[in-house]
Amino acid sequence: CFKANSTLINEPDSTNCLEIDGIILNATEGAYKTCLVELLSSNTVVQSVILKDGKKKVKFLLKKNAMYTIRISKKEHITKLVCIDTRIKKPNYDLYSFSFETRMLPETVIEKADRDYLDFPVALIYYDSRKDCFTYDKEYSTKLKKELALN
């Protein structure tokens, strides 16, 4: 499950281009009541948030012209990766907003699936110059779900 929404924020900063916020719907449910959400750049954790005590929301501010990964993990659940490309080819000083929500899946759900696909990100987020907003590759996410037999 990956749903998204994108808007333009009217408070620009010359170094940042994207405010991304997510909701992990079942972050604090079940036997394990915490969920770790990490923002990575160049395979290095640059920010991390532990969701606990009923909290489900996370927000990161991303710099332009960079590649990021959000890693969402919870004990006995499948780790999810979301890749974000903040490259904007035209001069741009706008700050965009992108929202998503997802649900952590227990490891037991994937027993039949090809485990090689678990290393792939569940979503690829990028700037769409035609729409002038950040969006995600729906075709990629749909294909990955089919490969994992999650439909």
JSON list of C-alpha atoms in Angstrom, two decimals:
[
{"chain": "A", "resi": 1, "resn": "CYS", "atom": "CA", "xyz": [0.00, 0.00, 0.00]},
{"chain": "A", "resi": 2, "resn": "PHE", "atom": "CA", "xyz": [1.47, 3.33, -1.04]},
{"chain": "A", "resi": 3, "resn": "LYS", "atom": "CA", "xyz": [-0.67, 6.43, -1.52]},
{"chain": "A", "resi": 4, "resn": "ALA", "atom": "CA", "xyz": [0.73, 9.87, -2.31]},
{"chain": "A", "resi": 5, "resn": "ASN", "atom": "CA", "xyz": [-0.15, 13.55, -2.70]},
{"chain": "A", "resi": 6, "resn": "SER", "atom": "CA", "xyz": [1.97, 16.51, -3.84]},
{"chain": "A", "resi": 7, "resn": "THR", "atom": "CA", "xyz": [1.55, 20.30, -3.49]},
{"chain": "A", "resi": 8, "resn": "LEU", "atom": "CA", "xyz": [3.58, 23.51, -3.72]},
{"chain": "A", "resi": 9, "resn": "ILE", "atom": "CA", "xyz": [4.44, 25.41, -0.54]},
{"chain": "A", "resi": 10, "resn": "ASN", "atom": "CA", "xyz": [4.77, 29.20, -0.75]},
{"chain": "A", "resi": 11, "resn": "GLU", "atom": "CA", "xyz": [7.81, 29.56, 1.54]},
{"chain": "A", "resi": 12, "resn": "PRO", "atom": "CA", "xyz": [10.87, 28.87, -0.62]},
{"chain": "A", "resi": 13, "resn": "ASP", "atom": "CA", "xyz": [14.42, 28.26, 0.61]},
{"chain": "A", "resi": 14, "resn": "SER", "atom": "CA", "xyz": [17.23, 28.27, -1.92]},
{"chain": "A", "resi": 15, "resn": "THR", "atom": "CA", "xyz": [18.82, 25.01, -0.69]},
{"chain": "A", "resi": 16, "resn": "ASN", "atom": "CA", "xyz": [15.72, 22.89, -0.02]},
{"chain": "A", "resi": 17, "resn": "CYS", "atom": "CA", "xyz": [13.16, 21.76, -2.55]},
{"chain": "A", "resi": 18, "resn": "LEU", "atom": "CA", "xyz": [11.00, 19.07, -0.95]},
{"chain": "A", "resi": 19, "resn": "GLU", "atom": "CA", "xyz": [9.20, 18.60, 2.34]},
{"chain": "A", "resi": 20, "resn": "ILE", "atom": "CA", "xyz": [8.16, 14.97, 2.50]},
{"chain": "A", "resi": 21, "resn": "ASP", "atom": "CA", "xyz": [5.87, 13.64, 5.17]},
{"chain": "A", "resi": 22, "resn": "GLY", "atom": "CA", "xyz": [4.61, 10.15, 5.66]},
{"chain": "A", "resi": 23, "resn": "ILE", "atom": "CA", "xyz": [2.18, 8.22, 7.77]},
{"chain": "A", "resi": 24, "resn": "ILE", "atom": "CA", "xyz": [3.00, 4.64, 8.72]},
{"chain": "A", "resi": 25, "resn": "LEU", "atom": "CA", "xyz": [-0.51, 3.44, 9.48]},
{"chain": "A", "resi": 26, "resn": "ASN", "atom": "CA", "xyz": [0.39, 0.55, 11.79]},
{"chain": "A", "resi": 27, "resn": "ALA", "atom": "CA", "xyz": [3.69, 1.92, 13.14]},
{"chain": "A", "resi": 28, "resn": "THR", "atom": "CA", "xyz": [2.83, 1.32, 16.79]},
{"chain": "A", "resi": 29, "resn": "GLU", "atom": "CA", "xyz": [0.40, -1.59, 16.48]},
{"chain": "A", "resi": 30, "resn": "GLY", "atom": "CA", "xyz": [0.99, -5.23, 17.33]},
{"chain": "A", "resi": 31, "resn": "ALA", "atom": "CA", "xyz": [3.52, -6.87, 19.63]},
{"chain": "A", "resi": 32, "resn": "TYR", "atom": "CA", "xyz": [6.26, -4.38, 18.72]},
{"chain": "A", "resi": 33, "resn": "LYS", "atom": "CA", "xyz": [5.15, -0.83, 19.43]},
{"chain": "A", "resi": 34, "resn": "THR", "atom": "CA", "xyz": [7.96, 1.06, 17.67]},
{"chain": "A", "resi": 35, "resn": "CYS", "atom": "CA", "xyz": [8.90, 1.75, 14.07]},
{"chain": "A", "resi": 36, "resn": "LEU", "atom": "CA", "xyz": [12.22, 3.22, 12.86]},
{"chain": "A", "resi": 37, "resn": "VAL", "atom": "CA", "xyz": [12.17, 5.66, 9.92]},
{"chain": "A", "resi": 38, "resn": "GLU", "atom": "CA", "xyz": [15.56, 6.71, 8.56]},
{"chain": "A", "resi": 39, "resn": "LEU", "atom": "CA", "xyz": [16.53, 9.24, 5.89]},
{"chain": "A", "resi": 40, "resn": "LEU", "atom": "CA", "xyz": [19.65, 8.22, 3.98]},
{"chain": "A", "resi": 41, "resn": "SER", "atom": "CA", "xyz": [21.85, 10.11, 1.53]},
{"chain": "A", "resi": 42, "resn": "SER", "atom": "CA", "xyz": [24.85, 8.38, -0.10]},
{"chain": "A", "resi": 43, "resn": "ASN", "atom": "CA", "xyz": [24.09, 5.28, 2.00]},
{"chain": "A", "resi": 44, "resn": "THR", "atom": "CA", "xyz": [24.56, 7.31, 5.20]},
{"chain": "A", "resi": 45, "resn": "VAL", "atom": "CA", "xyz": [21.79, 7.94, 7.73]},
{"chain": "A", "resi": 46, "resn": "VAL", "atom": "CA", "xyz": [21.32, 11.71, 7.92]},
{"chain": "A", "resi": 47, "resn": "GLN", "atom": "CA", "xyz": [18.20, 11.72, 10.11]},
{"chain": "A", "resi": 48, "resn": "SER", "atom": "CA", "xyz": [16.18, 9.11, 11.99]},
{"chain": "A", "resi": 49, "resn": "VAL", "atom": "CA", "xyz": [12.89, 9.07, 13.83]},
{"chain": "A", "resi": 50, "resn": "ILE", "atom": "CA", "xyz": [11.52, 6.40, 16.15]},
{"chain": "A", "resi": 51, "resn": "LEU", "atom": "CA", "xyz": [7.74, 6.27, 16.03]},
{"chain": "A", "resi": 52, "resn": "LYS", "atom": "CA", "xyz": [6.26, 5.17, 19.37]},
{"chain": "A", "resi": 53, "resn": "ASP", "atom": "CA", "xyz": [3.53, 6.05, 21.85]},
{"chain": "A", "resi": 54, "resn": "GLY", "atom": "CA", "xyz": [0.89, 6.07, 19.09]},
{"chain": "A", "resi": 55, "resn": "LYS", "atom": "CA", "xyz": [2.84, 8.40, 16.77]},
{"chain": "A", "resi": 56, "resn": "LYS", "atom": "CA", "xyz": [2.54, 7.49, 13.08]},
{"chain": "A", "resi": 57, "resn": "LYS", "atom": "CA", "xyz": [3.79, 10.59, 11.25]},
{"chain": "A", "resi": 58, "resn": "VAL", "atom": "CA", "xyz": [7.26, 11.54, 10.05]},
{"chain": "A", "resi": 59, "resn": "LYS", "atom": "CA", "xyz": [8.54, 14.60, 8.12]},
{"chain": "A", "resi": 60, "resn": "PHE", "atom": "CA", "xyz": [11.84, 15.33, 6.37]},
{"chain": "A", "resi": 61, "resn": "LEU", "atom": "CA", "xyz": [13.13, 18.41, 4.53]},
{"chain": "A", "resi": 62, "resn": "LEU", "atom": "CA", "xyz": [15.22, 17.47, 1.47]},
{"chain": "A", "resi": 63, "resn": "LYS", "atom": "CA", "xyz": [17.81, 19.48, -0.40]},
{"chain": "A", "resi": 64, "resn": "LYS", "atom": "CA", "xyz": [17.56, 19.91, -4.14]},
{"chain": "A", "resi": 65, "resn": "ASN", "atom": "CA", "xyz": [19.61, 17.94, -6.68]},
{"chain": "A", "resi": 66, "resn": "ALA", "atom": "CA", "xyz": [20.22, 14.94, -4.45]},
{"chain": "A", "resi": 67, "resn": "MET", "atom": "CA", "xyz": [19.24, 11.29, -4.12]},
{"chain": "A", "resi": 68, "resn": "TYR", "atom": "CA", "xyz": [17.66, 10.08, -0.88]},
{"chain": "A", "resi": 69, "resn": "THR", "atom": "CA", "xyz": [16.27, 6.85, 0.52]},
{"chain": "A", "resi": 70, "resn": "ILE", "atom": "CA", "xyz": [13.72, 6.55, 3.30]},
{"chain": "A", "resi": 71, "resn": "ARG", "atom": "CA", "xyz": [14.07, 3.23, 5.13]},
{"chain": "A", "resi": 72, "resn": "ILE", "atom": "CA", "xyz": [11.11, 2.15, 7.26]},
{"chain": "A", "resi": 73, "resn": "SER", "atom": "CA", "xyz": [11.65, -0.81, 9.57]},
{"chain": "A", "resi": 74, "resn": "LYS", "atom": "CA", "xyz": [9.80, -2.58, 12.33]},
{"chain": "A", "resi": 75, "resn": "LYS", "atom": "CA", "xyz": [10.69, -5.83, 14.09]},
{"chain": "A", "resi": 76, "resn": "GLU", "atom": "CA", "xyz": [9.20, -8.93, 12.40]},
{"chain": "A", "resi": 77, "resn": "HIS", "atom": "CA", "xyz": [8.00, -6.78, 9.48]},
{"chain": "A", "resi": 78, "resn": "ILE", "atom": "CA", "xyz": [9.34, -6.31, 5.96]},
{"chain": "A", "resi": 79, "resn": "THR", "atom": "CA", "xyz": [11.61, -3.28, 5.71]},
{"chain": "A", "resi": 80, "resn": "LYS", "atom": "CA", "xyz": [10.40, -0.77, 3.12]},
{"chain": "A", "resi": 81, "resn": "LEU", "atom": "CA", "xyz": [12.56, 1.54, 1.04]},
{"chain": "A", "resi": 82, "resn": "VAL", "atom": "CA", "xyz": [11.35, 4.69, -0.73]},
{"chain": "A", "resi": 83, "resn": "CYS", "atom": "CA", "xyz": [13.79, 6.37, -3.16]},
{"chain": "A", "resi": 84, "resn": "ILE", "atom": "CA", "xyz": [13.58, 10.10, -3.81]},
{"chain": "A", "resi": 85, "resn": "ASP", "atom": "CA", "xyz": [15.31, 11.99, -6.62]},
{"chain": "A", "resi": 86, "resn": "THR", "atom": "CA", "xyz": [15.22, 15.75, -5.96]},
{"chain": "A", "resi": 87, "resn": "ARG", "atom": "CA", "xyz": [16.92, 16.78, -9.19]},
{"chain": "A", "resi": 88, "resn": "ILE", "atom": "CA", "xyz": [15.07, 19.61, -10.91]},
{"chain": "A", "resi": 89, "resn": "LYS", "atom": "CA", "xyz": [16.49, 20.48, -14.31]},
{"chain": "A", "resi": 90, "resn": "LYS", "atom": "CA", "xyz": [15.26, 24.09, -14.46]},
{"chain": "A", "resi": 91, "resn": "PRO", "atom": "CA", "xyz": [16.23, 26.88, -12.04]},
{"chain": "A", "resi": 92, "resn": "ASN", "atom": "CA", "xyz": [13.73, 26.50, -9.22]},
{"chain": "A", "resi": 93, "resn": "TYR", "atom": "CA", "xyz": [13.41, 28.12, -5.81]},
{"chain": "A", "resi": 94, "resn": "ASP", "atom": "CA", "xyz": [10.06, 26.61, -4.85]},
{"chain": "A", "resi": 95, "resn": "LEU", "atom": "CA", "xyz": [9.56, 24.30, -1.91]},
{"chain": "A", "resi": 96, "resn": "TYR", "atom": "CA", "xyz": [7.31, 21.37, -2.80]},
{"chain": "A", "resi": 97, "resn": "SER", "atom": "CA", "xyz": [5.41, 19.09, -0.48]},
{"chain": "A", "resi": 98, "resn": "PHE", "atom": "CA", "xyz": [4.89, 15.37, -0.95]},
{"chain": "A", "resi": 99, "resn": "SER", "atom": "CA", "xyz": [2.82, 13.16, 1.36]},
{"chain": "A", "resi": 100, "resn": "PHE", "atom": "CA", "xyz": [2.54, 9.41, 1.50]},
{"chain": "A", "resi": 101, "resn": "GLU", "atom": "CA", "xyz": [1.04, 6.72, 3.65]},
{"chain": "A", "resi": 102, "resn": "THR", "atom": "CA", "xyz": [1.96, 3.08, 3.91]},
{"chain": "A", "resi": 103, "resn": "ARG", "atom": "CA", "xyz": [1.43, 0.04, 6.07]},
{"chain": "A", "resi": 104, "resn": "MET", "atom": "CA", "xyz": [4.14, -2.28, 7.38]},
{"chain": "A", "resi": 105, "resn": "LEU", "atom": "CA", "xyz": [3.67, -5.90, 6.31]},
{"chain": "A", "resi": 106, "resn": "PRO", "atom": "CA", "xyz": [4.49, -8.82, 8.60]},
{"chain": "A", "resi": 107, "resn": "GLU", "atom": "CA", "xyz": [7.35, -11.04, 7.38]},
{"chain": "A", "resi": 108, "resn": "THR", "atom": "CA", "xyz": [4.94, -13.98, 7.20]},
{"chain": "A", "resi": 109, "resn": "VAL", "atom": "CA", "xyz": [3.09, -12.36, 4.26]},
{"chain": "A", "resi": 110, "resn": "ILE", "atom": "CA", "xyz": [6.09, -12.78, 1.97]},
{"chain": "A", "resi": 111, "resn": "GLU", "atom": "CA", "xyz": [6.88, -16.45, 2.52]},
{"chain": "A", "resi": 112, "resn": "LYS", "atom": "CA", "xyz": [5.71, -17.38, -1.00]},
{"chain": "A", "resi": 113, "resn": "ALA", "atom": "CA", "xyz": [7.20, -14.40, -2.82]},
{"chain": "A", "resi": 114, "resn": "ASP", "atom": "CA", "xyz": [10.58, -14.07, -4.45]},
{"chain": "A", "resi": 115, "resn": "ARG", "atom": "CA", "xyz": [12.71, -12.63, -1.63]},
{"chain": "A", "resi": 116, "resn": "ASP", "atom": "CA", "xyz": [15.06, -10.93, -4.12]},
{"chain": "A", "resi": 117, "resn": "TYR", "atom": "CA", "xyz": [12.39, -8.30, -4.74]},
{"chain": "A", "resi": 118, "resn": "LEU", "atom": "CA", "xyz": [12.40, -7.29, -1.06]},
{"chain": "A", "resi": 119, "resn": "ASP", "atom": "CA", "xyz": [15.63, -5.35, -1.68]},
{"chain": "A", "resi": 120, "resn": "PHE", "atom": "CA", "xyz": [13.89, -3.07, -4.19]},
{"chain": "A", "resi": 121, "resn": "PRO", "atom": "CA", "xyz": [12.26, 0.22, -3.12]},
{"chain": "A", "resi": 122, "resn": "VAL", "atom": "CA", "xyz": [8.45, 0.17, -2.93]},
{"chain": "A", "resi": 123, "resn": "ALA", "atom": "CA", "xyz": [8.30, 3.62, -4.54]},
{"chain": "A", "resi": 124, "resn": "LEU", "atom": "CA", "xyz": [10.38, 5.93, -6.73]},
{"chain": "A", "resi": 125, "resn": "ILE", "atom": "CA", "xyz": [9.61, 9.62, -6.14]},
{"chain": "A", "resi": 126, "resn": "TYR", "atom": "CA", "xyz": [10.82, 12.25, -8.60]},
{"chain": "A", "resi": 127, "resn": "TYR", "atom": "CA", "xyz": [10.08, 15.74, -9.94]},
{"chain": "A", "resi": 128, "resn": "ASP", "atom": "CA", "xyz": [7.75, 15.76, -12.96]},
{"chain": "A", "resi": 129, "resn": "SER", "atom": "CA", "xyz": [8.47, 18.92, -14.96]},
{"chain": "A", "resi": 130, "resn": "ARG", "atom": "CA", "xyz": [5.27, 18.60, -17.01]},
{"chain": "A", "resi": 131, "resn": "LYS", "atom": "CA", "xyz": [3.10, 18.59, -13.90]},
{"chain": "A", "resi": 132, "resn": "ASP", "atom": "CA", "xyz": [5.44, 20.88, -11.91]},
{"chain": "A", "resi": 133, "resn": "CYS", "atom": "CA", "xyz": [5.28, 18.67, -8.86]},
{"chain": "A", "resi": 134, "resn": "PHE", "atom": "CA", "xyz": [6.85, 15.64, -7.23]},
{"chain": "A", "resi": 135, "resn": "THR", "atom": "CA", "xyz": [5.16, 12.35, -8.02]},
{"chain": "A", "resi": 136, "resn": "TYR", "atom": "CA", "xyz": [5.90, 8.65, -7.83]},
{"chain": "A", "resi": 137, "resn": "ASP", "atom": "CA", "xyz": [6.26, 6.03, -10.53]},
{"chain": "A", "resi": 138, "resn": "LYS", "atom": "CA", "xyz": [2.91, 4.23, -10.25]},
{"chain": "A", "resi": 139, "resn": "GLU", "atom": "CA", "xyz": [3.77, 1.71, -12.97]},
{"chain": "A", "resi": 140, "resn": "TYR", "atom": "CA", "xyz": [6.94, 0.66, -11.10]},
{"chain": "A", "resi": 141, "resn": "SER", "atom": "CA", "xyz": [5.11, 0.28, -7.76]},
{"chain": "A", "resi": 142, "resn": "THR", "atom": "CA", "xyz": [2.29, -1.73, -9.37]},
{"chain": "A", "resi": 143, "resn": "LYS", "atom": "CA", "xyz": [4.77, -4.07, -11.09]},
{"chain": "A", "resi": 144, "resn": "LEU", "atom": "CA", "xyz": [6.69, -4.61, -7.86]},
{"chain": "A", "resi": 145, "resn": "LYS", "atom": "CA", "xyz": [3.48, -5.49, -5.99]},
{"chain": "A", "resi": 146, "resn": "LYS", "atom": "CA", "xyz": [2.68, -8.10, -8.64]},
{"chain": "A", "resi": 147, "resn": "GLU", "atom": "CA", "xyz": [6.17, -9.59, -8.40]},
{"chain": "A", "resi": 148, "resn": "LEU", "atom": "CA", "xyz": [5.73, -9.85, -4.65]},
{"chain": "A", "resi": 149, "resn": "ALA", "atom": "CA", "xyz": [2.20, -11.25, -5.09]},
{"chain": "A", "resi": 150, "resn": "LEU", "atom": "CA", "xyz": [0.79, -8.57, -2.77]},
{"chain": "A", "resi": 151, "resn": "ASN", "atom": "CA", "xyz": [-2.30, -7.76, -4.85]}
]
